[in-house]
CSV table of C-alpha atoms in Angstrom, one decimal:
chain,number,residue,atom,x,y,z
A,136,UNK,CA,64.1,95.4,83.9
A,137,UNK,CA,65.5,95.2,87.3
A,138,UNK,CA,66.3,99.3,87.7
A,139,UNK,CA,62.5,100.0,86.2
A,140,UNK,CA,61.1,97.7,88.9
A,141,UNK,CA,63.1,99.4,91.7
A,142,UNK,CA,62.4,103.2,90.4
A,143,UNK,CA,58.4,102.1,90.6
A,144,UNK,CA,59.1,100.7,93.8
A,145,UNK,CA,60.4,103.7,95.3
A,146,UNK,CA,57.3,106.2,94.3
A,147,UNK,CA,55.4,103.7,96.9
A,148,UNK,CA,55.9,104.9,100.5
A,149,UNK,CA,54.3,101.5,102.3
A,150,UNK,CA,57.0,99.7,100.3
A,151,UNK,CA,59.8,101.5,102.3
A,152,UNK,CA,58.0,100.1,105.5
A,153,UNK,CA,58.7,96.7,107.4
A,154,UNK,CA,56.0,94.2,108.6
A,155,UNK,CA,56.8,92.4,111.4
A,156,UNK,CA,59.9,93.5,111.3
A,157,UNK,CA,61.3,92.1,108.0
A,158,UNK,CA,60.8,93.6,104.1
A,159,UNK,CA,57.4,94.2,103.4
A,160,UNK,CA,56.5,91.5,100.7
A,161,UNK,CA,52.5,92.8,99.1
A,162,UNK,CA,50.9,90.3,97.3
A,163,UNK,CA,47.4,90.9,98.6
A,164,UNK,CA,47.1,93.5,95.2
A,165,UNK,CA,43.8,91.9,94.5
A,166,UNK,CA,42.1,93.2,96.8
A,167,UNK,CA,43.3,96.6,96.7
A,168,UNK,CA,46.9,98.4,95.3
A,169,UNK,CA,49.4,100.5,96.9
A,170,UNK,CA,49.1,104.4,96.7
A,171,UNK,CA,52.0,105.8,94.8
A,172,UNK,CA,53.0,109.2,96.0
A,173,UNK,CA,51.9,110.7,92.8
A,174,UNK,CA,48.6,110.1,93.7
A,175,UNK,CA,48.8,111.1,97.1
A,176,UNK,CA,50.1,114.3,96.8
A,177,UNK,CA,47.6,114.7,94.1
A,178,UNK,CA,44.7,114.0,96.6
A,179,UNK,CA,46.7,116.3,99.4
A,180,UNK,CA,47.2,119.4,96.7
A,181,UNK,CA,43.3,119.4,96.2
A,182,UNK,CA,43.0,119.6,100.2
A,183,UNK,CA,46.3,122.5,100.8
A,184,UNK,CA,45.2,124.7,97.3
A,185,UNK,CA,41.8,124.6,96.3
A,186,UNK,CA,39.5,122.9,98.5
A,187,UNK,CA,36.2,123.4,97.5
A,188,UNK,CA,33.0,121.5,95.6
A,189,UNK,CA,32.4,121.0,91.7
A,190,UNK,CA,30.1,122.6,89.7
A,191,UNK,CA,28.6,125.2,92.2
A,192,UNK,CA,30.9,128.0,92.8
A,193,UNK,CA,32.0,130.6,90.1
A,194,UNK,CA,35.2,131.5,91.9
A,195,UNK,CA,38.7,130.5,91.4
A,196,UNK,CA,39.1,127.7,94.0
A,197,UNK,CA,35.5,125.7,92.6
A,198,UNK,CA,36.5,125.9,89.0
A,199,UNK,CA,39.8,124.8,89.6
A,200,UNK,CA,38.3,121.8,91.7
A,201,UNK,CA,35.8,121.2,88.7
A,202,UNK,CA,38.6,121.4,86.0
A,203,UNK,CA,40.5,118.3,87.7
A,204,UNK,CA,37.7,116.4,88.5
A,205,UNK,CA,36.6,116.4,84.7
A,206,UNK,CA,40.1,115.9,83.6
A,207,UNK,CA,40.0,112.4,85.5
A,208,UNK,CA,36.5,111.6,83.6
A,209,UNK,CA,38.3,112.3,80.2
A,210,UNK,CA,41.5,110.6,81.2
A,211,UNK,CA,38.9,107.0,82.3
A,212,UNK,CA,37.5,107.9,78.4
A,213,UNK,CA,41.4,107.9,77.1
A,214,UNK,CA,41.9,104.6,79.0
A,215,UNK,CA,39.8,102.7,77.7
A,216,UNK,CA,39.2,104.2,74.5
A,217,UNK,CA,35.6,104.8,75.3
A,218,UNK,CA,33.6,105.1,72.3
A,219,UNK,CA,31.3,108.1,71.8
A,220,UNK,CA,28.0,107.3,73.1
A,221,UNK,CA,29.3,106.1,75.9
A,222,UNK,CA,29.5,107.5,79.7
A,223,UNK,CA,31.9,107.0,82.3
A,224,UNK,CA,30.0,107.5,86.1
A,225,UNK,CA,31.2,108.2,88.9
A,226,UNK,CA,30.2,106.1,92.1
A,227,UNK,CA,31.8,104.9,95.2
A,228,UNK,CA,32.9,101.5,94.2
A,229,UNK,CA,32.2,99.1,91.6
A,230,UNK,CA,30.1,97.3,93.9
A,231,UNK,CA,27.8,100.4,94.1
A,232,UNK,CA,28.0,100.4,89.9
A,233,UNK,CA,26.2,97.0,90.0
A,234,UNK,CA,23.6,98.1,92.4
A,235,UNK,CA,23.1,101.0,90.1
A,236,UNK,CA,22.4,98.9,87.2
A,237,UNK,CA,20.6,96.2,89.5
A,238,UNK,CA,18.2,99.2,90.8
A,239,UNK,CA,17.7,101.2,87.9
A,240,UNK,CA,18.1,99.1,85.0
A,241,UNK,CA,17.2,95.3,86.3
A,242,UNK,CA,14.1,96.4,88.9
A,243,UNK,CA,12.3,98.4,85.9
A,244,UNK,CA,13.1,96.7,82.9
A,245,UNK,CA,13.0,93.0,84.2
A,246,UNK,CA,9.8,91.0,84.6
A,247,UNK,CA,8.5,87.8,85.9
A,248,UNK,CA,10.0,84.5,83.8
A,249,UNK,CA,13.1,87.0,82.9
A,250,UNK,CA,16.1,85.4,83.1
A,251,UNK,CA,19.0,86.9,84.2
A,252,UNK,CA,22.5,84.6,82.7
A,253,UNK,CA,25.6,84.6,85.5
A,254,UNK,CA,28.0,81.9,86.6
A,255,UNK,CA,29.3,80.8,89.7
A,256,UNK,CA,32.8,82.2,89.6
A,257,UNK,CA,31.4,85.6,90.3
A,258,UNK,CA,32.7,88.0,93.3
A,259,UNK,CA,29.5,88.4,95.4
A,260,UNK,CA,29.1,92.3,94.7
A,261,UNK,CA,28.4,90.3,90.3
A,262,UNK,CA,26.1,87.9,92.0
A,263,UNK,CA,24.0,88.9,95.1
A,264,UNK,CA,22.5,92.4,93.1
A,265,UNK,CA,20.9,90.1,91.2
A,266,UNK,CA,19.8,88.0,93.2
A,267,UNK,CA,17.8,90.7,94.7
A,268,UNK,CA,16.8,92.3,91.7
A,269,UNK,CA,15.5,88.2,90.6
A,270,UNK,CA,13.6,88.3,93.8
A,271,UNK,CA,12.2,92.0,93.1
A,272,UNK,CA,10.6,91.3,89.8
A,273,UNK,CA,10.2,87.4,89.3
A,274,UNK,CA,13.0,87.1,87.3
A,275,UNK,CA,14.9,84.3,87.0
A,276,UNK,CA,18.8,83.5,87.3
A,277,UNK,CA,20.5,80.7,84.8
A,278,UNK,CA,24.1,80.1,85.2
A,279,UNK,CA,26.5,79.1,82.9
A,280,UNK,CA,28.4,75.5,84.3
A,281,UNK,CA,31.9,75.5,85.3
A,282,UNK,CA,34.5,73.3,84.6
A,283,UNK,CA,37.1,71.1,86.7
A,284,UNK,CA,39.8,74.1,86.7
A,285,UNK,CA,36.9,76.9,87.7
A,286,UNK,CA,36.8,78.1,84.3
A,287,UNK,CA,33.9,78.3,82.0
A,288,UNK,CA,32.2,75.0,79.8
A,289,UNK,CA,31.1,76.6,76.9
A,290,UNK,CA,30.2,73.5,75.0
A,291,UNK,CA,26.5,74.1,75.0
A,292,UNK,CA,26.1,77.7,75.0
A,293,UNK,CA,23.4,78.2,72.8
A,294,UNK,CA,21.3,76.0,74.5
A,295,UNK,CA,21.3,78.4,78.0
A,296,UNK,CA,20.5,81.5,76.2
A,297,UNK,CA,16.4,81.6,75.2
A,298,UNK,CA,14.3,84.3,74.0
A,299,UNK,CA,13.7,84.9,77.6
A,300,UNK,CA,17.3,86.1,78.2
A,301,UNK,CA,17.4,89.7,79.6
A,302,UNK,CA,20.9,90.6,81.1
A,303,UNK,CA,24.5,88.7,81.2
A,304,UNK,CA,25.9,89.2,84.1
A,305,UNK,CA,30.0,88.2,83.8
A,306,UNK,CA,33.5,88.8,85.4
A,307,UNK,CA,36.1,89.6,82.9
A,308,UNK,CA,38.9,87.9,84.9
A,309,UNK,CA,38.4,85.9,88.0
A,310,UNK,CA,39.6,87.3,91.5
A,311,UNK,CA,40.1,84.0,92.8
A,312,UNK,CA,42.2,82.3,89.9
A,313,UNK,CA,42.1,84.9,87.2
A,314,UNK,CA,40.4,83.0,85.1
A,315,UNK,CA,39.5,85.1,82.0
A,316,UNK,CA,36.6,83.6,80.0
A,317,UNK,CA,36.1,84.1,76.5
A,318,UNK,CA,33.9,87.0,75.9
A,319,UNK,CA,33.4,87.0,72.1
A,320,UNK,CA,31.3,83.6,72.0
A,321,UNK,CA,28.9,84.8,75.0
A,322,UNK,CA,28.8,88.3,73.9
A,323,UNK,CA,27.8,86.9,70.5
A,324,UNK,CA,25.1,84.9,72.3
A,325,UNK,CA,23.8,87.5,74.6
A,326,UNK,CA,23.3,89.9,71.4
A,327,UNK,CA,21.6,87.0,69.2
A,328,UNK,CA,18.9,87.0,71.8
A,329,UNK,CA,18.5,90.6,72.7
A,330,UNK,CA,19.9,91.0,75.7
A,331,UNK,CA,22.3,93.4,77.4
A,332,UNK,CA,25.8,92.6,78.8
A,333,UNK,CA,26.9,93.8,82.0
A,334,UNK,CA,31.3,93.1,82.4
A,335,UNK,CA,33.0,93.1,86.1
A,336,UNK,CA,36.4,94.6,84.8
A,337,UNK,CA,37.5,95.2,88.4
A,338,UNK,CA,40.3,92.6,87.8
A,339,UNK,CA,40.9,93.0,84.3
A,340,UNK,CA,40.9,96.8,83.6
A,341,UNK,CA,43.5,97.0,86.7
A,342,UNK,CA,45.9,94.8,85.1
A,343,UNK,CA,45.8,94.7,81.2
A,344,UNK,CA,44.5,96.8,78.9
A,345,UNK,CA,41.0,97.4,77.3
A,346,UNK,CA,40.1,98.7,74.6
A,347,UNK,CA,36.2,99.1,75.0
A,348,UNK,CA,35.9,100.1,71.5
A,349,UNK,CA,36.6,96.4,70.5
A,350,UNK,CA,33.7,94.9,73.4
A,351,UNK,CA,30.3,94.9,72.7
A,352,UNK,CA,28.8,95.0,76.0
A,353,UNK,CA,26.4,97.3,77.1
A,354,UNK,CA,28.0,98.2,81.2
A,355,UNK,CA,31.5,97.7,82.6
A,356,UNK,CA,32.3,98.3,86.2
A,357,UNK,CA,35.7,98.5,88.1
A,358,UNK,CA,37.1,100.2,91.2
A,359,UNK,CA,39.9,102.9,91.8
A,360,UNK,CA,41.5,101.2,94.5
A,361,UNK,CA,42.5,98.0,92.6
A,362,UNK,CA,44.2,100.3,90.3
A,363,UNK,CA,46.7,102.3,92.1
A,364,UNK,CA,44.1,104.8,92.7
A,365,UNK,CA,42.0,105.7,96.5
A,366,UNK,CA,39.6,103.8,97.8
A,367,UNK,CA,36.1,105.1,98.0
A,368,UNK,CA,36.0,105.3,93.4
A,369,UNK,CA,34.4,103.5,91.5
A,370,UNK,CA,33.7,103.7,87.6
A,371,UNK,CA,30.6,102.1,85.7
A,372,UNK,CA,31.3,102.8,82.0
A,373,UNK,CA,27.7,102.6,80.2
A,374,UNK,CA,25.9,103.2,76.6
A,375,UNK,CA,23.6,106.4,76.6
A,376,UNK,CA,20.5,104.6,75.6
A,377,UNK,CA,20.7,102.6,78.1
A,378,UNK,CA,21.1,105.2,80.5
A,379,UNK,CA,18.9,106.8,79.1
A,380,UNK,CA,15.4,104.6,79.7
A,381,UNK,CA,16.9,104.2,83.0
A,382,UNK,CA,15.6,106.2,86.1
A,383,UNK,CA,18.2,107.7,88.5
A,384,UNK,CA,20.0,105.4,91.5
A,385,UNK,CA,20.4,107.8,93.9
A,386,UNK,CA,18.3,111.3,94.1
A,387,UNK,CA,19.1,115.1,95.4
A,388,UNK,CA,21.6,117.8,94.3
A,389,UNK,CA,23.9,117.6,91.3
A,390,UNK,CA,21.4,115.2,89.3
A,391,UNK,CA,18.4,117.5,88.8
A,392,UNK,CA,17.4,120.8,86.1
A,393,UNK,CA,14.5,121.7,87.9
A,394,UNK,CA,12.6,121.4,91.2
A,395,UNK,CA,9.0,122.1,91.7
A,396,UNK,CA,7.1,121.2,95.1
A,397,UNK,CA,5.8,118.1,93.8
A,398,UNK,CA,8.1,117.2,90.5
A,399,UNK,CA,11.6,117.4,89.2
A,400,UNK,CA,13.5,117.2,85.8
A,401,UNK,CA,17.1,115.5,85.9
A,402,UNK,CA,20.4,116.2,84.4
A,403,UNK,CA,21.7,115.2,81.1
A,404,UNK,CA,24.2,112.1,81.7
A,405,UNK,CA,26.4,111.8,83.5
A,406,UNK,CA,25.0,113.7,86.2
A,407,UNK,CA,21.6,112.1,86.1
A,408,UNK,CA,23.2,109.1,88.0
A,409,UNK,CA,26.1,111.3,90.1
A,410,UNK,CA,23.6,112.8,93.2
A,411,UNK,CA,25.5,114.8,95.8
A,412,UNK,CA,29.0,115.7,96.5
A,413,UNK,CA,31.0,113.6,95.0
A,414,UNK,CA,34.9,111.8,96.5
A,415,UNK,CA,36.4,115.2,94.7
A,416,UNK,CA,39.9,114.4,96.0
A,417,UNK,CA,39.7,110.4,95.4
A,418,UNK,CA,38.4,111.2,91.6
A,419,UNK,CA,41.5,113.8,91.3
A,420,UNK,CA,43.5,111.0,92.7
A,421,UNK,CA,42.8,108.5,90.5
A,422,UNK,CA,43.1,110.9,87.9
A,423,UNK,CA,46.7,110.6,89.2
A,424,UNK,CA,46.7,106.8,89.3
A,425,UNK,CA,45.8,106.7,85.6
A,426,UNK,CA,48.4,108.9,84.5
A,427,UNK,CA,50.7,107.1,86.1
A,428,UNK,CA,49.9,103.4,84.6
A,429,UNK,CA,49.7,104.9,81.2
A,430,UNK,CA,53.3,106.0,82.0
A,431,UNK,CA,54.5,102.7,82.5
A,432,UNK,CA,51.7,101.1,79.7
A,433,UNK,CA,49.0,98.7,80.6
A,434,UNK,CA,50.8,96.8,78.4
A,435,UNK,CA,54.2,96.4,80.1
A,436,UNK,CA,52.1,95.7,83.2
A,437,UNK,CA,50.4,93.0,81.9
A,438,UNK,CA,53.5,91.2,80.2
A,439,UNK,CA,55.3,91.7,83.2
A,440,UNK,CA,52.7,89.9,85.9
A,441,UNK,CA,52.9,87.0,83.2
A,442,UNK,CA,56.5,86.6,83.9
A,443,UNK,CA,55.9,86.6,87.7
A,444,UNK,CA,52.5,84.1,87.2
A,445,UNK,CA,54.7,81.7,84.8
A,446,UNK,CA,57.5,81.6,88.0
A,447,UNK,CA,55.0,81.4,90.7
A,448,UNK,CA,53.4,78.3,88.4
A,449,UNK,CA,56.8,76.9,87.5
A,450,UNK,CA,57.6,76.8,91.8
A,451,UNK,CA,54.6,75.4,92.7
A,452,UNK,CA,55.1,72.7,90.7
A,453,UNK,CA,58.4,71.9,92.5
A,454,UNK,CA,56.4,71.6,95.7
A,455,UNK,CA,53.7,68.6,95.9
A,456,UNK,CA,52.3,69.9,98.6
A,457,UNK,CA,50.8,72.8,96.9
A,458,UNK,CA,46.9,72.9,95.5
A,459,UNK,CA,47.0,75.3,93.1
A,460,UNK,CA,43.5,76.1,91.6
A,461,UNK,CA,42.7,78.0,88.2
A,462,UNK,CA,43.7,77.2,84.8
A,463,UNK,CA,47.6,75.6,84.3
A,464,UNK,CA,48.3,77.7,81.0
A,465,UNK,CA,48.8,81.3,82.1
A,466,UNK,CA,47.5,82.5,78.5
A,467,UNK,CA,44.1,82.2,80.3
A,468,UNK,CA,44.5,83.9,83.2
A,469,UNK,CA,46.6,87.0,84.9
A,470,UNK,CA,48.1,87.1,87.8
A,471,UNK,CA,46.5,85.6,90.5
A,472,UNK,CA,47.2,83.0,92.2
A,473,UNK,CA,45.1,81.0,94.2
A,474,UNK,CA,46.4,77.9,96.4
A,475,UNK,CA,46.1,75.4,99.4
A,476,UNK,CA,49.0,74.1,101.0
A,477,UNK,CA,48.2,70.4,102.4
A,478,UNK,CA,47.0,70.0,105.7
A,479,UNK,CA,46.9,73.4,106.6
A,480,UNK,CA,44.0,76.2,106.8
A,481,UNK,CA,44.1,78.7,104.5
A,482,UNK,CA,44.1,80.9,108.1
A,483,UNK,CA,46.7,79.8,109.3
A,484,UNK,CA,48.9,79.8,105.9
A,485,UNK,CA,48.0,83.5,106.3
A,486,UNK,CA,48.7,83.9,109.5
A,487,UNK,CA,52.5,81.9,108.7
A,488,UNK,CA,53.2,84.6,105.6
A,489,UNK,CA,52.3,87.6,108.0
A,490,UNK,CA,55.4,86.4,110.2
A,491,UNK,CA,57.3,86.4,107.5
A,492,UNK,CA,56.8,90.2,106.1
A,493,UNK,CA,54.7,89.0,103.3
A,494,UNK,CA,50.8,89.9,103.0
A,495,UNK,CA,48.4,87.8,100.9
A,496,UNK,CA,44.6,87.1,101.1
A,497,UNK,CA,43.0,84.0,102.6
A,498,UNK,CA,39.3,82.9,102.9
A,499,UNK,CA,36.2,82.9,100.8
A,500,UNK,CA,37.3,85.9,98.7
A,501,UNK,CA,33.7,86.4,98.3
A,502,UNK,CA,33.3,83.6,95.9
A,503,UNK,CA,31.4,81.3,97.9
A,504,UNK,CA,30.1,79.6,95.2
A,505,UNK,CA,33.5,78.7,93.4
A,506,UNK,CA,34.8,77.9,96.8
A,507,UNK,CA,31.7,75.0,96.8
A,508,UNK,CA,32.7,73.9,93.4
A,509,UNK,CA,36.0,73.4,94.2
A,510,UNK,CA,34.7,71.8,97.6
A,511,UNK,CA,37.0,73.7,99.7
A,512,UNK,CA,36.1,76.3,102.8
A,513,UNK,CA,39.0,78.6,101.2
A,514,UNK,CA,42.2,79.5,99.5
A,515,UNK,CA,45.5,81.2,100.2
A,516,UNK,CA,45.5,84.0,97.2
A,517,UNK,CA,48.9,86.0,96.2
A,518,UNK,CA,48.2,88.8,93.4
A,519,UNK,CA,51.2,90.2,91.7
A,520,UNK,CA,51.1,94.1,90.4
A,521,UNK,CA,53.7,96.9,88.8
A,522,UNK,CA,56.0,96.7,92.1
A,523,UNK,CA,56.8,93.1,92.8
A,524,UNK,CA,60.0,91.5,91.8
A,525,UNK,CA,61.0,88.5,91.3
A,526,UNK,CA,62.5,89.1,94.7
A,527,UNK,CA,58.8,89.0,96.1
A,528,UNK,CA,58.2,85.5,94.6
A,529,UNK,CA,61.5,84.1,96.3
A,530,UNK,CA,60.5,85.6,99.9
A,531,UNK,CA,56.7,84.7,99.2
A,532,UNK,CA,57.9,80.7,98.0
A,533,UNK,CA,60.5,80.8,101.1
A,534,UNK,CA,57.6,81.7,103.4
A,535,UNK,CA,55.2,78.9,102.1
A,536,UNK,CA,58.2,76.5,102.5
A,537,UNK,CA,58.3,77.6,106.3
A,538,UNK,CA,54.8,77.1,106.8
A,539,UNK,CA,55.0,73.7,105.0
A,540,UNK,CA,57.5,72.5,107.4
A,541,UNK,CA,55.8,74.3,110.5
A,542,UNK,CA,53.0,72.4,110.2
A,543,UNK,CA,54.4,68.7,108.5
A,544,UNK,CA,57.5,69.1,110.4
C-alpha cells in the first residue's frame, strides 16, 4: 500500500535529500541499495559501544563484538534456509567469493581439456575469474547460446555438457535485463555429468526469495550492498566437502590452529577461508539489513517490484521511441529494466535524468559480452527496490519524455 511504501521510505535518510535540486528519484538499486537507518545506527552502535575485534579478546567489549558478528552469520543461514552442511563465508564482495572459488577450487581441481560451462549474459566479476583460472590450468570455457531477447536457448542443452564438464558457472538473474534462466534443466545437466555449480545470486537473493534448500548447486555468491546492507560484504554460501578439498584463498590470522616455523594447520570452516580482521561493523550491519527485509518479507518485495516492472513495461510501450531489451513477459525476469531511447547515447540519457532528480545506471554494466549480442555500446538501466512508488515511475517516464524531446525536438 501507499502508507507502507511511505513508512519504508522514511527509515532512508538519502531519500529525504534533493538532487539537483528536485525530489530525489533512485533507480540505480542495481548497482547498489540505500542504507536504512536501522542499519546505520547498527554499524555506528558497534563504533560508540563496543569497538573492538572478534574472536581474540576475552573481555566484555570483544565478546560482545563476536556475539553480533555470529548473529549476522546465523541470520544469512535463516535467510536462505541454508541447509546443514552448508557454510556461509564472509568476504569483501561477491566479486572476491568468485575469485575465491576461481583460486582455490578452479586453479587445483581443474586440468588441461576441462571445460568450464558460462554464458554471455554474465557480469564480468561471473566471467573474467574464469577466464583466468581457463588460462591457469588449460581449461577450457563453453558457453551456453543466447537468444534474440538475451535470455538463454536451451534447446540443445545436453549436447554442450560432456564428460569433460567441470564447473557451471551461471547468474541467477541478469543485472542488465533481469533475465532469470531456468535453473532446474542446467542444474540437472551439470549433475548428470559430475560437475559442480557455481550461482551469482547477487541480483536474485537481493530481490526475491531463496530457499537454498530447494537448489542443488554446490556455491552461491551475493553482496551486502545490493541488499540494503554496507558496502565492503560479501557472502559465498558453499557445501563443506567442497570446502573442504579446497586450500585456503587468503592466508594469516584468524584461519590457522597452529603455526610452526616452517608449517601450519588451518581452522575448521568457516574460518579456514575468513584470514584477518574482518568488516566487523559492515557484517553487524547487514545483520541489520536482513532483519529489516525479513520484516517487510522477501516476498512482498518481490511482488511489489513486479507491479512497478509490469508499469514501467506497460509505459514503454506507449513510447516508440524506447528500445527496451530483456524478456517482454515479466514472469521471467525482476525488476530491471534495461532501455535505449532512439538517437540518443545511453550518456547522455543519463546525464538528461540526473537534471531531472532521478539516478539510473548507463553504460556497459559490465556485460560487455551481452552488450555485443545485442550490438549496442550500452543501455540506460532503472532498477526498482522496497522504496520506489509508483510516484518514481511517473518522474522517471516524465524525465525520459524530456530527454526524448531534448534531443528530437
Amino acid at each position: 500500500s501507499d502508507t507502507a511504501i511511505e513508512q519504508i521510505r522514511s527509515d532512508f535518510p538519502i531519500l529525504q535529500r534533493t538532487m539537483r535540486g528536485k525530489p530525489l528519484v533512485y533507480l540505480d538499486n542495481g548497482a547498489t541499495s540505500l542504507t536504512p537507518v536501522q542499519v546505520i545506527e547498527a554499524e555506528s552502535q558497534y563504533y560508540t559501544e563496543y569497538n573492538a575485534n572478534i574472536h581474540r579478546g576475552f573481555y566484555e567489549y570483544s565478546e560482545q563484538a563476536t556475539v553480533a558478528f555470529d548473529e549476522t552469520r546465523q541470520l544469512v543461514r535463516d535467510f536462505l534456509h541454508l541447509p546443514e552442511g552448508w557454510q556461509a563465508i564472509f568476504t569483501k564482495s561477491a566479486t572476491e567469493s568468485a575469485n575465491l572459488v576461481a583460486y582455490a577450487w578452479a586453479r587445483k581441481f581443474l586440468t588441461e581439456g576441462d571445460e568450464i560451462l558460462t554464458t554471455e549474459l554474465e557480469h564480468h566479476s561471473n566471467l573474467v575469474p574464469w577466464q583466468a583460472a581457463a588460462q591457469a590450468t588449460g581449461a577450457v570455457l563453453r558457453f551456453i547460446p543466447l537468444n534474440e531477447q538475451g535470455g538463454l536457448d536451451i534447446s540443445a542443452l545436453d549436447s554442450l555438457f560432456t564428460a569433460k564438464t567441470r564447473l557451471v558457472a551461471l547468474s541467477a538473474m541478469s543485472n542488465v535485463t533481469g533475465y532469470m534462466p531456468p535453473l532446474e534443466p542446467i542444474v540437472a545437466a551439470a549433475r548428470a555429468c559430475g560437475a559442480l555449480v557455481y550461482l551469482d545470486g547477487a541480483q536474485l537473493v537481493s530481490h526475491h526469495p531463496v530457499d537454498m534448500r530447494q537448489l542443488d548447486i554446490d556455491f552461491l555468491s551475493f553482496s551486502a550492498h545490493k541488499m540494503l546492507g554496507p558496502t565492503g560484504v560479501g557472502l559465498l554460501c558453499a557445501r563443506d566437502e567442497v570446502l573442504d578439498a579446497m586450500d585456503p584463498f587468503l592466508y594469516g590470522g584468524d584461519m590457522i590452529q597452529t603455526v610452526y616455523p616452517d608449517h601450519s594447520t588451518y581452522e575448521i570452516l568457516p574460518q579456514k577461508f575468513e584470514a584477518g580482521t574482518p568488516n566487523i561493523a559492515g557484517v553487524i550491519g547487514f545483520g541489520a539489513a536482513i532483519r529489516y527485509l525479513q520484516g517487510v518479507g522477501m516476498e512482498a518485495i518481490a511482488a511489489h517490484e513486479r507491479r512497478l516492472l509490469e508499469m514501467m513495461l506497460s509505459e514503454a510501450e506507449k513510447r516508440p521511441f524506447m528500445q527496451v531489451y530483456g524478456d517482454s513477459n515479466p514472469a521471467h525476469r525482476g525488476g530491471i529494466f534495461s532501455f535505449n531511447i532512439d538517437g540518443v547515447h545511453p550518456h547522455d540519457t543519463g546525464a538528461l535524468l540526473d537534471s531531472q532528480g532521478v539516478a539510473i545506471r548507463t553504460g556497459s554494466h559490465c556485460a560487455q559480452p551481452l552488450m555485443r549480442h545485442f550490438s549496442i555500446p550500452g543501455t540506460s538501466r532503472a532498477v526498482v527496490y522496497v522504496y520506489n512508488s509508483p510516484a518514481d515511475i511517473q518522474r522517471f517516464f516524465q524525465a525520459i519524455d524530456r530527454a526524448h524531446s531534448v534531443f528530437n525536438g
